[in-house]
Short mmCIF file of C-alpha atoms in Angstrom, two decimals:
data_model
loop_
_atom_site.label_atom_id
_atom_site.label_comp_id
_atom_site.label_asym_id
_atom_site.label_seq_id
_atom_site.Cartn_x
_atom_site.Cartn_y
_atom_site.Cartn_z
CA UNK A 1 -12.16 30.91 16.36
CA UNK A 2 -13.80 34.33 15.59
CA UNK A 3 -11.35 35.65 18.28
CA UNK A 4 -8.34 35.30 15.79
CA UNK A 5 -7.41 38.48 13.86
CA UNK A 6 -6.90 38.10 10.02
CA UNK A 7 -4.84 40.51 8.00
CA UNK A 8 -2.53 40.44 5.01
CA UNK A 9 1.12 42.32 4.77
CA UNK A 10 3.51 42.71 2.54
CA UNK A 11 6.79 40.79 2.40
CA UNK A 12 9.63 39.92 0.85
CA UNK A 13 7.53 40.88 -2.32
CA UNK A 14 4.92 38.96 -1.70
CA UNK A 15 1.32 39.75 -0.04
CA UNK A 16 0.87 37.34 3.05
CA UNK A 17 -2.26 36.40 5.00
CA UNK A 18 -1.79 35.76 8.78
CA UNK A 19 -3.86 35.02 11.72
CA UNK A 20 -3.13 36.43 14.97
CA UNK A 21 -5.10 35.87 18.42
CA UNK A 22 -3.28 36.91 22.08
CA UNK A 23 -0.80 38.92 23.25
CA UNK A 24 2.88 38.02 25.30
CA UNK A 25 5.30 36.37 23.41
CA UNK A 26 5.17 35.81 20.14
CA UNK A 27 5.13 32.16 18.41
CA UNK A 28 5.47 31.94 14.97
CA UNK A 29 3.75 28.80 13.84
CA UNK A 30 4.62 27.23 10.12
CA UNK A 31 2.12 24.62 8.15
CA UNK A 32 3.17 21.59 5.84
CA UNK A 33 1.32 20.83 2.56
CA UNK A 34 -1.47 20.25 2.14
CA UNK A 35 -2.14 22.59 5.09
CA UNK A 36 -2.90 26.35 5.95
CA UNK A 37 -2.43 28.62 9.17
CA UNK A 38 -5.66 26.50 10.05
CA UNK A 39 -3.82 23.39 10.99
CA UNK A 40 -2.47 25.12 14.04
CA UNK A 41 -6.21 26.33 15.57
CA UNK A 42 -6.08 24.45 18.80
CA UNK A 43 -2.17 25.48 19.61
CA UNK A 44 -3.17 28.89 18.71
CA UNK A 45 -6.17 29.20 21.20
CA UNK A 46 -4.37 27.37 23.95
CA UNK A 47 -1.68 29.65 23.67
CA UNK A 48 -3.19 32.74 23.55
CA UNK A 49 -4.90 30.97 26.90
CA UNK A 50 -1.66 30.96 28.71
CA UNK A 51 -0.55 34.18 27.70
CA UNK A 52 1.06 34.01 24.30
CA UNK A 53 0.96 35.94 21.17
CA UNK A 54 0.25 33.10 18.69
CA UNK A 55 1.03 34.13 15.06
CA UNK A 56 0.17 31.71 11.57
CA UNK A 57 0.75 32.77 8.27
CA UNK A 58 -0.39 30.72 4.97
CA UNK A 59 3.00 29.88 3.88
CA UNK A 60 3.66 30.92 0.36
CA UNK A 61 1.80 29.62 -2.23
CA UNK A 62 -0.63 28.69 0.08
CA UNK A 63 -4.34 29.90 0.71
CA UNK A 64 -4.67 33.55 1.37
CA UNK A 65 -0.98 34.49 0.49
CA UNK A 66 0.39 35.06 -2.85
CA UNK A 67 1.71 32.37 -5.52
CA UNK A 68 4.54 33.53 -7.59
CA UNK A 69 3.92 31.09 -10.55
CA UNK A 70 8.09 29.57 -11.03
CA UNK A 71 8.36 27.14 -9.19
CA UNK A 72 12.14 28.56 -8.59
CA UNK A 73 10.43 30.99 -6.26
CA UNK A 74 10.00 28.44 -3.49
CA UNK A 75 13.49 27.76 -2.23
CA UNK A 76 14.01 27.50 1.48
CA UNK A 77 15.50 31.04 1.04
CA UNK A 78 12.54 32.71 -0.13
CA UNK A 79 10.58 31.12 2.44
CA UNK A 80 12.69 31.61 4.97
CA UNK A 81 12.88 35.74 4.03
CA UNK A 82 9.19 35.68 3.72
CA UNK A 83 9.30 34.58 7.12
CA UNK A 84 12.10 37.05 8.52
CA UNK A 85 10.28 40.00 6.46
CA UNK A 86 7.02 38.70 8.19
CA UNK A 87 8.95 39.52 11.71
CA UNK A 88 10.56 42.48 10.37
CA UNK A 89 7.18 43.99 9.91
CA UNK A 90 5.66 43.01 12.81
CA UNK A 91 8.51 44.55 14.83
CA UNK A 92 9.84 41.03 16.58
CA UNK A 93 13.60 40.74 16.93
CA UNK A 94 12.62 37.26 17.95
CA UNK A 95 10.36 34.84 17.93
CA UNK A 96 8.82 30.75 19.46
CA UNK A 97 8.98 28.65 16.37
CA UNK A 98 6.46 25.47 16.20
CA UNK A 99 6.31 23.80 12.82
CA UNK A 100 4.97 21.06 10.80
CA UNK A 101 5.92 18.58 7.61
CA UNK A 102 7.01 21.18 5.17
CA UNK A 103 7.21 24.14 7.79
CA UNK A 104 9.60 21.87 9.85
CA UNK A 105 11.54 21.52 7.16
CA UNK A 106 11.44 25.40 6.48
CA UNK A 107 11.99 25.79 10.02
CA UNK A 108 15.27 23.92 10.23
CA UNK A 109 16.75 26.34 7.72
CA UNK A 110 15.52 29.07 9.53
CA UNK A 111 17.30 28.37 12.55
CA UNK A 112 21.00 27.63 10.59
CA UNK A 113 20.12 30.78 8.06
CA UNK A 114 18.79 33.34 10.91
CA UNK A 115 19.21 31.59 14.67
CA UNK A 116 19.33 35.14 15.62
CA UNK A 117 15.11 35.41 15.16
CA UNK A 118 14.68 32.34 17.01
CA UNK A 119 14.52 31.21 20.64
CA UNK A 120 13.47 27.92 21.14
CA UNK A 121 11.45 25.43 18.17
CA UNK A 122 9.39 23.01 19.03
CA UNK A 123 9.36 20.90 15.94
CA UNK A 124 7.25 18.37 14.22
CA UNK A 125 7.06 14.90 12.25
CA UNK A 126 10.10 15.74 10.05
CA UNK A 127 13.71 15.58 11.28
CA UNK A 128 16.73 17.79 10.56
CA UNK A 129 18.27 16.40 7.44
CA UNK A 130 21.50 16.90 5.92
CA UNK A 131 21.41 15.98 2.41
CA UNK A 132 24.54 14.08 0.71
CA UNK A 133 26.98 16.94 -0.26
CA UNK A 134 27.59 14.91 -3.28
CA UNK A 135 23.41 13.85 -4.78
CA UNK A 136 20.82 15.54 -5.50
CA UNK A 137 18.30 15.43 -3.01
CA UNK A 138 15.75 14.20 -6.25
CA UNK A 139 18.13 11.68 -7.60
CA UNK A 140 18.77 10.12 -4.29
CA UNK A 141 15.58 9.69 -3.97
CA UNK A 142 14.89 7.96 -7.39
CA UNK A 143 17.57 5.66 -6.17
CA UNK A 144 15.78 4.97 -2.63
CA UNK A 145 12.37 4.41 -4.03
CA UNK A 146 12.24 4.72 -7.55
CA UNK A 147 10.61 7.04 -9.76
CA UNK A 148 7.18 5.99 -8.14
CA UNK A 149 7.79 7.98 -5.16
CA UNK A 150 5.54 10.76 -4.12
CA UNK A 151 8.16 13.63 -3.96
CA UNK A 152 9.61 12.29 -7.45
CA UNK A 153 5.90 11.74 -9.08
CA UNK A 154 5.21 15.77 -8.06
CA UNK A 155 7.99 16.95 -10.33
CA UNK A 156 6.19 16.98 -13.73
CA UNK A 157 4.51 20.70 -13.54
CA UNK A 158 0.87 20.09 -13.73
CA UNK A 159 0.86 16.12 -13.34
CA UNK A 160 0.23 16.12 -9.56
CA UNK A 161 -2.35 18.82 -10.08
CA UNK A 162 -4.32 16.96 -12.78
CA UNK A 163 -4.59 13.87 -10.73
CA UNK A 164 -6.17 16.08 -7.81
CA UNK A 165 -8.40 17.86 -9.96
CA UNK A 166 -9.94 14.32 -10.69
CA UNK A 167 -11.00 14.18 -7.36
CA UNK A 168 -13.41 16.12 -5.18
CA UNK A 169 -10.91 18.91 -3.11
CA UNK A 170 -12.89 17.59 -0.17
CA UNK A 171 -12.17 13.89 -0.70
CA UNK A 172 -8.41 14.91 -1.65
CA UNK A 173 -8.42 16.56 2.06
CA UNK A 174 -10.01 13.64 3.67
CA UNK A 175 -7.66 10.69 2.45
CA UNK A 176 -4.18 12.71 3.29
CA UNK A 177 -5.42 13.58 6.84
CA UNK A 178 -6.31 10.02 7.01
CA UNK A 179 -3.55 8.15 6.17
CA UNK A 180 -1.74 5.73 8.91
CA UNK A 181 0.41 3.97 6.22
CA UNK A 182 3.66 4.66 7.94
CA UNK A 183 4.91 3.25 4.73
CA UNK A 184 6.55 5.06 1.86
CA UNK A 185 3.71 6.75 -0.76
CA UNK A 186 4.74 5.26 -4.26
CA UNK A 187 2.77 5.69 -6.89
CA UNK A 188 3.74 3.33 -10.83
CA UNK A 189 3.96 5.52 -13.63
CA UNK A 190 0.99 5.04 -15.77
CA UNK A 191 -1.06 4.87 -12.41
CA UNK A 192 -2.89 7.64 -12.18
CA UNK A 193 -1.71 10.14 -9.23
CA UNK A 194 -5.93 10.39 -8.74
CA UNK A 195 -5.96 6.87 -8.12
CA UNK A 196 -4.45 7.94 -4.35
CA UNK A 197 -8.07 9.24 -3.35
CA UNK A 198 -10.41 6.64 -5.14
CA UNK A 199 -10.19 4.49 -1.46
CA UNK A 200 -13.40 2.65 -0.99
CA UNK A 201 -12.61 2.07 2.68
CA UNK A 202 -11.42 5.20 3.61
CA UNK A 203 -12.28 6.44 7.13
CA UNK A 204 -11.88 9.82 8.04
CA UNK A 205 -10.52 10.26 11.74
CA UNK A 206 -12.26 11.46 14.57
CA UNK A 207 -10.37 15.13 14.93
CA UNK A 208 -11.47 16.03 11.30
CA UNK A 209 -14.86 17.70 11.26
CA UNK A 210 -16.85 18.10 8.32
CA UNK A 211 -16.14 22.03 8.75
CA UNK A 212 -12.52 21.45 9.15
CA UNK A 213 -12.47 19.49 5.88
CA UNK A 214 -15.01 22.56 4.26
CA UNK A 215 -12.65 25.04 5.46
CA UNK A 216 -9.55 23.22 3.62
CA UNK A 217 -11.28 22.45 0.59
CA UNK A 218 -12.49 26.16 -0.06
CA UNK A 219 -8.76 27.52 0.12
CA UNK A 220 -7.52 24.83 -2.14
CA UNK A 221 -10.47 24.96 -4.43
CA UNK A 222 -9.36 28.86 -4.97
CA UNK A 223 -5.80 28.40 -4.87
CA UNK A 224 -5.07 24.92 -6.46
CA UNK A 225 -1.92 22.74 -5.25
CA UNK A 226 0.42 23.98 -7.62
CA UNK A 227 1.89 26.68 -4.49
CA UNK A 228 2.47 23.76 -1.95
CA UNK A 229 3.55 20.98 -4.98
CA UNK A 230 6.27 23.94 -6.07
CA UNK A 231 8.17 23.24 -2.69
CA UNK A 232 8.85 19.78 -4.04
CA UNK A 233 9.84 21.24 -7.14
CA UNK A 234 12.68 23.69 -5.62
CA UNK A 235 14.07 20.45 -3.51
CA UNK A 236 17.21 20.60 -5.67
CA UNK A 237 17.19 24.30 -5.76
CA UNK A 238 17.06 24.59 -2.00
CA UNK A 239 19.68 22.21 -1.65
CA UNK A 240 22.28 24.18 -4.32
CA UNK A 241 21.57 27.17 -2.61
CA UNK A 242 22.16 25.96 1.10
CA UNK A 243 25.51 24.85 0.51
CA UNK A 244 27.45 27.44 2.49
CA UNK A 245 25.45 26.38 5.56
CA UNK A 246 26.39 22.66 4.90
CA UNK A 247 27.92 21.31 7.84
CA UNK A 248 26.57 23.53 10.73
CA UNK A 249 24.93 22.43 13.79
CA UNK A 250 21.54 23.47 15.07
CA UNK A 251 22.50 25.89 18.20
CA UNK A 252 19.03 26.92 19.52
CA UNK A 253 16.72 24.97 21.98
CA UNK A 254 14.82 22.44 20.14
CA UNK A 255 11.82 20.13 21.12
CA UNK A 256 10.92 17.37 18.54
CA UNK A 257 8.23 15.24 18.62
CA UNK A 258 6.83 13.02 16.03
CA UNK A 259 4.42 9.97 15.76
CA UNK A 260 5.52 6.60 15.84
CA UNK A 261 2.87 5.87 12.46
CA UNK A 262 4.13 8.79 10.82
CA UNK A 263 6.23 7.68 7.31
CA UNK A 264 8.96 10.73 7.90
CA UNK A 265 9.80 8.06 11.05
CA UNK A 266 10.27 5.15 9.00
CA UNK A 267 12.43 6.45 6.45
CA UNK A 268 15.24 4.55 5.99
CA UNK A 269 18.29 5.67 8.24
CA UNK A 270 15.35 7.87 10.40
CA UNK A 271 14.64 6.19 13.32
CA UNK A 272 18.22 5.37 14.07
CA UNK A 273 19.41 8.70 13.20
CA UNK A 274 17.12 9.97 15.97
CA UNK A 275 17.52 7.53 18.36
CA UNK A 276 21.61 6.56 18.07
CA UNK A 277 23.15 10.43 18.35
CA UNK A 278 23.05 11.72 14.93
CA UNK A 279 20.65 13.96 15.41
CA UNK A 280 21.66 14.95 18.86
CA UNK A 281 25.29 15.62 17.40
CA UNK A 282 23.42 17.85 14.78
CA UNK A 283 21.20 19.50 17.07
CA UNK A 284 23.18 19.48 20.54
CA UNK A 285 19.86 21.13 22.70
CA UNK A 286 17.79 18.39 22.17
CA UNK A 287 14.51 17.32 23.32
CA UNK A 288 12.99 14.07 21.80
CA UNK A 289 9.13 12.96 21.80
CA UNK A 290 7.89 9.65 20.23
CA UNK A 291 4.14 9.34 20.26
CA UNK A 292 2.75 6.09 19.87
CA UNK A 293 -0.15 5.25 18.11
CA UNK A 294 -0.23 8.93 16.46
CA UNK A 295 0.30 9.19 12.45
CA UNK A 296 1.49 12.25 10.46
CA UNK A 297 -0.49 15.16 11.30
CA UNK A 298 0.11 14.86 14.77
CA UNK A 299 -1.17 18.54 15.89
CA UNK A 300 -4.69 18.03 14.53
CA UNK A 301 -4.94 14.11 15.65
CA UNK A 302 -3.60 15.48 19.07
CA UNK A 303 -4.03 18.94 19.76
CA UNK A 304 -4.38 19.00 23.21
CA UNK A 305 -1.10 16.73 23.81
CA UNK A 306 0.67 19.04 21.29
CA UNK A 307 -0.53 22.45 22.63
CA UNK A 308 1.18 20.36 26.32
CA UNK A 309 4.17 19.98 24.93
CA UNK A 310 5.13 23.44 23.32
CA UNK A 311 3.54 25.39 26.35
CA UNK A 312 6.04 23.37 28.58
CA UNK A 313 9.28 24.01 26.73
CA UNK A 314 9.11 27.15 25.24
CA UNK A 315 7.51 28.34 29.30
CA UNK A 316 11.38 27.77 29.87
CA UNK A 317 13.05 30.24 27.93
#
């Protein structure tokens, strides 16, 4: 770990901290909340193994990288130009992509906004979605699974944040990187959202060491959640201003793999969207993994499978 170079540079207005270790071709690699660049340690050190140029930034409004405070400064276009700034000033016409939760999500956009910068993704845990031209990705939602949901319970500014502040960072890190309720996260109005990490029975996994959960905690303790809650916040933003890309297909090389506990796979419509030719018709290079047994944050649980998986794709571009 001491190997991996830390700097900050400025883009798309915006001061961002990424870690760097290796040299060859560059990956970009992109967290999901409540992550950092440090979700992707084991891929990073693998791949600078076999000859790669392994690149993480803290997303924006995430650890070491500026938080604008609106949340209408975390559409998928501004993340997406952080990230093409970020390559711009590097000097990479192109770029690996591996991504996770809400990185995947960034990364799909990247590749129908800029499929120029990318050569191959090897994507995680959340599959390409195209939104109903005709809802609101909030209010469609709401009328999945009510106003209890997660992503519709994160919406108040503040709310979400006061219900983590009840709770120890540490413990707040410990029960999401725990979870194996492939089940969808609803929380009752007048439940407290701190409720979520009051769990009695919790039992933290394996892969999570008491330094990995220190390391977390720190950031977040410094930063708060409001950066990674605001991409929540800008769903119905992102999805206004994605509009003239409606409708296009995926055209680079794409691995996907994703747990078999994970909730984004039980989603209703998910599993047969990936498994009956949607998403093949919507992505037409198409690689599919399902891992059994393995929940959401599949490159921590399994690093060394995951590390596997991108070396052996993106070894064939």
């Amino acid at each position: 770990m001491e190997k991996i170079a830390h700097r900050n540079i400025s883009v798309n207005g915006i001061s961002m901290h990424v870690a760097e270790i290796g040299e060859g071709p560059p990956v970009l690699f992109l967290h999901g909340f409540p992550e950092l660049w440090y979700s992707w340690r084991h891929q990073m050190l693998y791949l600078s193994s076999m000859g790669y140029r392994a690149i993480a930034p803290d997303l924006r409004g995430y650890g070491d990288t500026d938080a604008p405070a609106s949340a209408s400064s975390y559409s998928t276009l501004h993340i997406v130009g952080d990230l093409v700034a970020l390559l711009d000033a590097l000097a990479l016409d192109q770029v690996f992509l591996v991504a996770h939760d809400w990185g995947a999500i960034i990364a799909w956009y990247f590749c129908l906004f800029r499929p120029d910068r990318i050569k191959a993704l090897v994507n995680t845990s959340v599959a390409f979605q195209l939104w109903n031209p005709s809802i609101k990705p909030l209010q469609a939602l709401r009328e999945t699974f009510g106003d209890a949901y997660y992503m519709c319970r994160f919406q108040e500014p503040g709310e979400a944040e006061e219900g983590f502040a009840q709770a120890d960072t540490a413990k707040v890190m410990k029960t999401f990187f725990s979870s194996r309720n492939p089940s969808a996260l609803c929380l009752p109005k007048g439940k407290e959202l701190g409720a979520i990490f009051e769990n009695p029975l919790l039992t933290v996994p394996s892969w999570l060491t008491e330094e990995d959960v220190n390391y977390y905690a720190s950031k977040f303790n410094q930063t708060g959640f409001t950066g990674g809650l605001n991409y929540y916040r800008a769903l119905d933003l992102s999805w206004e201003l994605s509009a003239p890309w409606r409708g296009l297909q995926i055209k680079v090389p794409v691995k996907f793999i994703v747990g078999d506990l994970d909730l984004t796979y039980h989603m209703p419509g998910v599993k047969e969207y990936i498994h009956n030719g949607g998403f093949k018709k919507d992505v037409p290079n198409l690689e599919v993994v399902v891992m059994e047994g393995v929940a959401h944050f599949l490159t921590q649980e399994k690093p060394e499978e995951i590390s596997a998986h991108i070396y052996n794709f993106i070894k064939k571009f």
